[in-house]
Amino acid sequence: MSLPLQLFTDPLNSPGNCACRCGPGEKWGVYDCGAGRSFMCSDEKLILVKESKTWEEALEHCRSLEILDPNVATAPYRNYRYDLATLISQDDHTKAREKAQEADSQSVWTGLRHLAGQWMWVSGEPVTYETILTCPQSKACGVMPKEGNETFSIRECHQRRNFLCSRRP
């Protein structure tokens, strides 16, 4: 979520230090942090990134969103909070499909990739799709289509499209 910059341009003359989407018209405003207000918590695990990147660039982007230990040099294996999305359950697919509807591309990259003769999720989870091609012609990566009923499609990894990042547990 991004907040309008004008909220924070004059901190000395603002009424408080907390941002709130409340008041007339539910527009963003700066309010006194001590004022009692209703609130809603979000535990969003899936993020749509509306930037067109190759699969490799998308993977790097997701992993750079939050480094777990900034003191570890160049984020080695598993030193990151986000990854390209792994879609295992029906709930994962439903949420991903909803997010994909907001994409600027016709499909979005997921964490599914064909390497060394086998399909794998970047998270290490097993791939359980029975209808997946066992030997694709070229570099193949998985996408979530914006339209239709397909759970996934296969595209060449060098193509550019929006992508889904998910927060690791």
mmCIF file of C-alpha atoms in Angstrom:
data_model
loop_
_atom_site.group_PDB
_atom_site.id
_atom_site.type_symbol
_atom_site.label_atom_id
_atom_site.label_comp_id
_atom_site.label_asym_id
_atom_site.label_seq_id
_atom_site.Cartn_x
_atom_site.Cartn_y
_atom_site.Cartn_z
ATOM 1 C CA MET A 1 0.000 0.000 0.000
ATOM 2 C CA SER A 2 1.332 3.459 -0.772
ATOM 3 C CA LEU A 3 0.214 6.622 0.961
ATOM 4 C CA PRO A 4 -0.134 9.993 -0.771
ATOM 5 C CA LEU A 5 3.084 11.975 -0.413
ATOM 6 C CA GLN A 6 1.275 15.195 0.483
ATOM 7 C CA LEU A 7 0.315 13.628 3.839
ATOM 8 C CA PHE A 8 3.890 13.889 4.999
ATOM 9 C CA THR A 9 5.137 17.096 3.379
ATOM 10 C CA ASP A 10 4.708 19.378 6.416
ATOM 11 C CA PRO A 11 5.198 17.312 9.597
ATOM 12 C CA LEU A 12 5.446 20.405 11.824
ATOM 13 C CA ASN A 13 1.976 21.622 10.902
ATOM 14 C CA SER A 14 0.207 18.266 10.693
ATOM 15 C CA PRO A 15 -2.293 17.314 13.421
ATOM 16 C CA GLY A 16 -0.523 14.051 14.268
ATOM 17 C CA ASN A 17 1.916 11.417 13.185
ATOM 18 C CA CYS A 18 -0.417 8.578 12.170
ATOM 19 C CA ALA A 19 -1.995 8.074 8.773
ATOM 20 C CA CYS A 20 -5.610 6.994 8.587
ATOM 21 C CA ARG A 21 -8.095 6.431 5.800
ATOM 22 C CA CYS A 22 -11.049 7.853 7.661
ATOM 23 C CA GLY A 23 -13.103 10.975 8.040
ATOM 24 C CA PRO A 24 -15.205 12.614 5.313
ATOM 25 C CA GLY A 25 -15.044 10.606 2.100
ATOM 26 C CA GLU A 26 -12.623 8.135 3.701
ATOM 27 C CA LYS A 27 -9.636 9.958 2.222
ATOM 28 C CA TRP A 28 -6.135 9.568 3.603
ATOM 29 C CA GLY A 29 -5.269 12.031 6.343
ATOM 30 C CA VAL A 30 -2.818 12.559 9.183
ATOM 31 C CA TYR A 31 -4.330 12.215 12.653
ATOM 32 C CA ASP A 32 -3.349 12.138 16.296
ATOM 33 C CA CYS A 33 -2.050 8.664 17.114
ATOM 34 C CA GLY A 34 -3.814 8.726 20.505
ATOM 35 C CA ALA A 35 -7.267 9.111 18.936
ATOM 36 C CA GLY A 36 -9.356 5.937 19.144
ATOM 37 C CA ARG A 37 -10.072 4.571 15.665
ATOM 38 C CA SER A 38 -11.290 1.316 14.195
ATOM 39 C CA PHE A 39 -8.665 -0.678 12.359
ATOM 40 C CA MET A 40 -8.222 -3.713 10.185
ATOM 41 C CA CYS A 41 -5.197 -6.000 10.101
ATOM 42 C CA SER A 42 -3.951 -7.595 6.932
ATOM 43 C CA ASP A 43 -1.776 -10.646 6.613
ATOM 44 C CA GLU A 44 -1.333 -10.447 2.850
ATOM 45 C CA LYS A 45 0.954 -13.213 1.661
ATOM 46 C CA LEU A 46 0.575 -12.714 -2.097
ATOM 47 C CA ILE A 47 1.771 -9.597 -3.925
ATOM 48 C CA LEU A 48 1.150 -8.728 -7.570
ATOM 49 C CA VAL A 49 4.074 -6.789 -9.038
ATOM 50 C CA LYS A 50 2.953 -4.789 -12.074
ATOM 51 C CA GLU A 51 6.365 -4.612 -13.700
ATOM 52 C CA SER A 52 7.202 -6.556 -16.858
ATOM 53 C CA LYS A 53 10.194 -8.779 -16.161
ATOM 54 C CA THR A 54 11.613 -12.083 -17.342
ATOM 55 C CA TRP A 55 11.154 -15.050 -15.016
ATOM 56 C CA GLU A 56 14.726 -14.721 -13.681
ATOM 57 C CA GLU A 57 14.319 -10.957 -13.128
ATOM 58 C CA ALA A 58 11.001 -11.583 -11.358
ATOM 59 C CA LEU A 59 12.642 -14.178 -9.088
ATOM 60 C CA GLU A 60 15.416 -11.721 -8.206
ATOM 61 C CA HIS A 61 12.870 -8.942 -7.592
ATOM 62 C CA CYS A 62 10.786 -11.046 -5.183
ATOM 63 C CA ARG A 63 13.831 -12.207 -3.265
ATOM 64 C CA SER A 64 15.115 -8.647 -2.920
ATOM 65 C CA LEU A 65 11.893 -7.381 -1.279
ATOM 66 C CA GLU A 66 13.081 -8.286 2.209
ATOM 67 C CA ILE A 67 16.394 -9.813 3.168
ATOM 68 C CA LEU A 68 16.178 -11.753 6.447
ATOM 69 C CA ASP A 69 19.721 -11.021 7.607
ATOM 70 C CA PRO A 70 21.235 -7.915 5.984
ATOM 71 C CA ASN A 71 24.624 -8.805 7.507
ATOM 72 C CA VAL A 72 24.902 -11.918 5.342
ATOM 73 C CA ALA A 73 26.721 -11.074 2.098
ATOM 74 C CA THR A 74 24.610 -10.934 -1.095
ATOM 75 C CA ALA A 75 21.624 -12.887 0.205
ATOM 76 C CA PRO A 76 22.717 -16.521 -0.155
ATOM 77 C CA TYR A 77 20.303 -19.429 -0.344
ATOM 78 C CA ARG A 78 17.127 -18.880 1.703
ATOM 79 C CA ASN A 79 18.098 -15.495 3.191
ATOM 80 C CA TYR A 80 14.937 -13.841 1.887
ATOM 81 C CA ARG A 81 11.329 -13.392 3.037
ATOM 82 C CA TYR A 82 9.640 -13.387 -0.421
ATOM 83 C CA ASP A 83 9.841 -15.693 -3.410
ATOM 84 C CA LEU A 84 7.994 -16.174 -6.682
ATOM 85 C CA ALA A 85 4.623 -17.653 -5.744
ATOM 86 C CA THR A 86 4.233 -21.385 -5.163
ATOM 87 C CA LEU A 87 0.628 -22.454 -5.831
ATOM 88 C CA ILE A 88 -0.156 -25.784 -4.200
ATOM 89 C CA SER A 89 -3.676 -25.651 -2.751
ATOM 90 C CA GLN A 90 -6.965 -24.660 -4.352
ATOM 91 C CA ASP A 91 -6.963 -21.636 -2.051
ATOM 92 C CA ASP A 92 -3.527 -20.629 -3.429
ATOM 93 C CA HIS A 93 -4.894 -20.821 -6.978
ATOM 94 C CA THR A 94 -8.045 -18.868 -6.115
ATOM 95 C CA LYS A 95 -6.093 -16.027 -4.501
ATOM 96 C CA ALA A 96 -3.558 -15.986 -7.343
ATOM 97 C CA ARG A 97 -6.338 -15.837 -9.945
ATOM 98 C CA GLU A 98 -7.926 -12.877 -8.119
ATOM 99 C CA LYS A 99 -4.570 -11.050 -8.035
ATOM 100 C CA ALA A 100 -3.869 -11.888 -11.689
ATOM 101 C CA GLN A 101 -7.058 -10.045 -12.709
ATOM 102 C CA GLU A 102 -5.312 -6.776 -11.778
ATOM 103 C CA ALA A 103 -2.225 -7.518 -13.917
ATOM 104 C CA ASP A 104 -1.186 -5.479 -16.940
ATOM 105 C CA SER A 105 -0.100 -8.665 -18.743
ATOM 106 C CA GLN A 106 -2.301 -11.557 -19.935
ATOM 107 C CA SER A 107 -0.685 -13.900 -17.421
ATOM 108 C CA VAL A 108 1.670 -13.622 -14.442
ATOM 109 C CA TRP A 109 4.841 -15.505 -13.578
ATOM 110 C CA THR A 110 4.700 -18.027 -10.756
ATOM 111 C CA GLY A 111 7.527 -19.957 -9.102
ATOM 112 C CA LEU A 112 7.102 -22.968 -11.427
ATOM 113 C CA ARG A 113 10.089 -23.817 -13.644
ATOM 114 C CA HIS A 114 11.435 -26.717 -15.706
ATOM 115 C CA LEU A 115 15.107 -27.390 -14.880
ATOM 116 C CA ALA A 116 17.379 -30.414 -15.293
ATOM 117 C CA GLY A 117 14.573 -32.435 -16.869
ATOM 118 C CA GLN A 118 11.995 -31.890 -14.144
ATOM 119 C CA TRP A 119 9.396 -29.389 -13.002
ATOM 120 C CA MET A 120 9.952 -27.709 -9.663
ATOM 121 C CA TRP A 121 8.619 -24.923 -7.502
ATOM 122 C CA VAL A 122 11.221 -22.416 -6.304
ATOM 123 C CA SER A 123 10.064 -23.183 -2.747
ATOM 124 C CA GLY A 124 11.045 -26.839 -3.099
ATOM 125 C CA GLU A 125 7.439 -28.098 -2.900
ATOM 126 C CA PRO A 126 6.665 -31.069 -5.186
ATOM 127 C CA VAL A 127 4.852 -30.388 -8.463
ATOM 128 C CA THR A 128 1.666 -32.468 -8.527
ATOM 129 C CA TYR A 129 0.056 -31.424 -11.829
ATOM 130 C CA GLU A 130 -0.780 -34.524 -13.860
ATOM 131 C CA THR A 131 -1.379 -32.631 -17.113
ATOM 132 C CA ILE A 132 1.985 -30.853 -17.239
ATOM 133 C CA LEU A 133 4.313 -31.497 -20.203
ATOM 134 C CA THR A 134 7.117 -33.772 -19.052
ATOM 135 C CA CYS A 135 9.587 -32.567 -21.681
ATOM 136 C CA PRO A 136 8.931 -29.026 -22.938
ATOM 137 C CA GLN A 137 10.736 -27.865 -26.117
ATOM 138 C CA SER A 138 12.651 -24.938 -24.622
ATOM 139 C CA LYS A 139 13.227 -23.080 -21.360
ATOM 140 C CA ALA A 140 9.841 -23.281 -19.729
ATOM 141 C CA CYS A 141 8.374 -21.401 -16.795
ATOM 142 C CA GLY A 142 4.895 -21.479 -15.281
ATOM 143 C CA VAL A 143 2.336 -18.691 -15.475
ATOM 144 C CA MET A 144 -1.106 -18.102 -13.997
ATOM 145 C CA PRO A 145 -3.378 -17.023 -16.877
ATOM 146 C CA LYS A 146 -5.566 -14.000 -16.265
ATOM 147 C CA GLU A 147 -8.502 -15.523 -18.169
ATOM 148 C CA GLY A 148 -9.914 -19.026 -18.480
ATOM 149 C CA ASN A 149 -9.984 -22.041 -16.198
ATOM 150 C CA GLU A 150 -6.405 -23.269 -16.587
ATOM 151 C CA THR A 151 -4.532 -23.645 -13.315
ATOM 152 C CA PHE A 152 -1.309 -22.783 -15.117
ATOM 153 C CA SER A 153 0.238 -22.385 -18.567
ATOM 154 C CA ILE A 154 3.797 -22.721 -19.794
ATOM 155 C CA ARG A 155 5.743 -19.850 -21.383
ATOM 156 C CA GLU A 156 9.344 -19.233 -22.406
ATOM 157 C CA CYS A 157 11.208 -17.790 -19.432
ATOM 158 C CA HIS A 158 12.706 -14.869 -21.382
ATOM 159 C CA GLN A 159 9.277 -13.312 -22.032
ATOM 160 C CA ARG A 160 8.300 -10.280 -19.971
ATOM 161 C CA ARG A 161 5.201 -10.165 -17.802
ATOM 162 C CA ASN A 162 3.882 -9.152 -14.368
ATOM 163 C CA PHE A 163 4.481 -11.631 -11.551
ATOM 164 C CA LEU A 164 3.302 -12.871 -8.159
ATOM 165 C CA CYS A 165 5.550 -12.829 -5.106
ATOM 166 C CA SER A 166 4.545 -14.690 -1.968
ATOM 167 C CA ARG A 167 5.776 -14.326 1.576
ATOM 168 C CA ARG A 168 7.466 -17.412 2.941
ATOM 169 C CA PRO A 169 6.253 -18.771 6.289
#
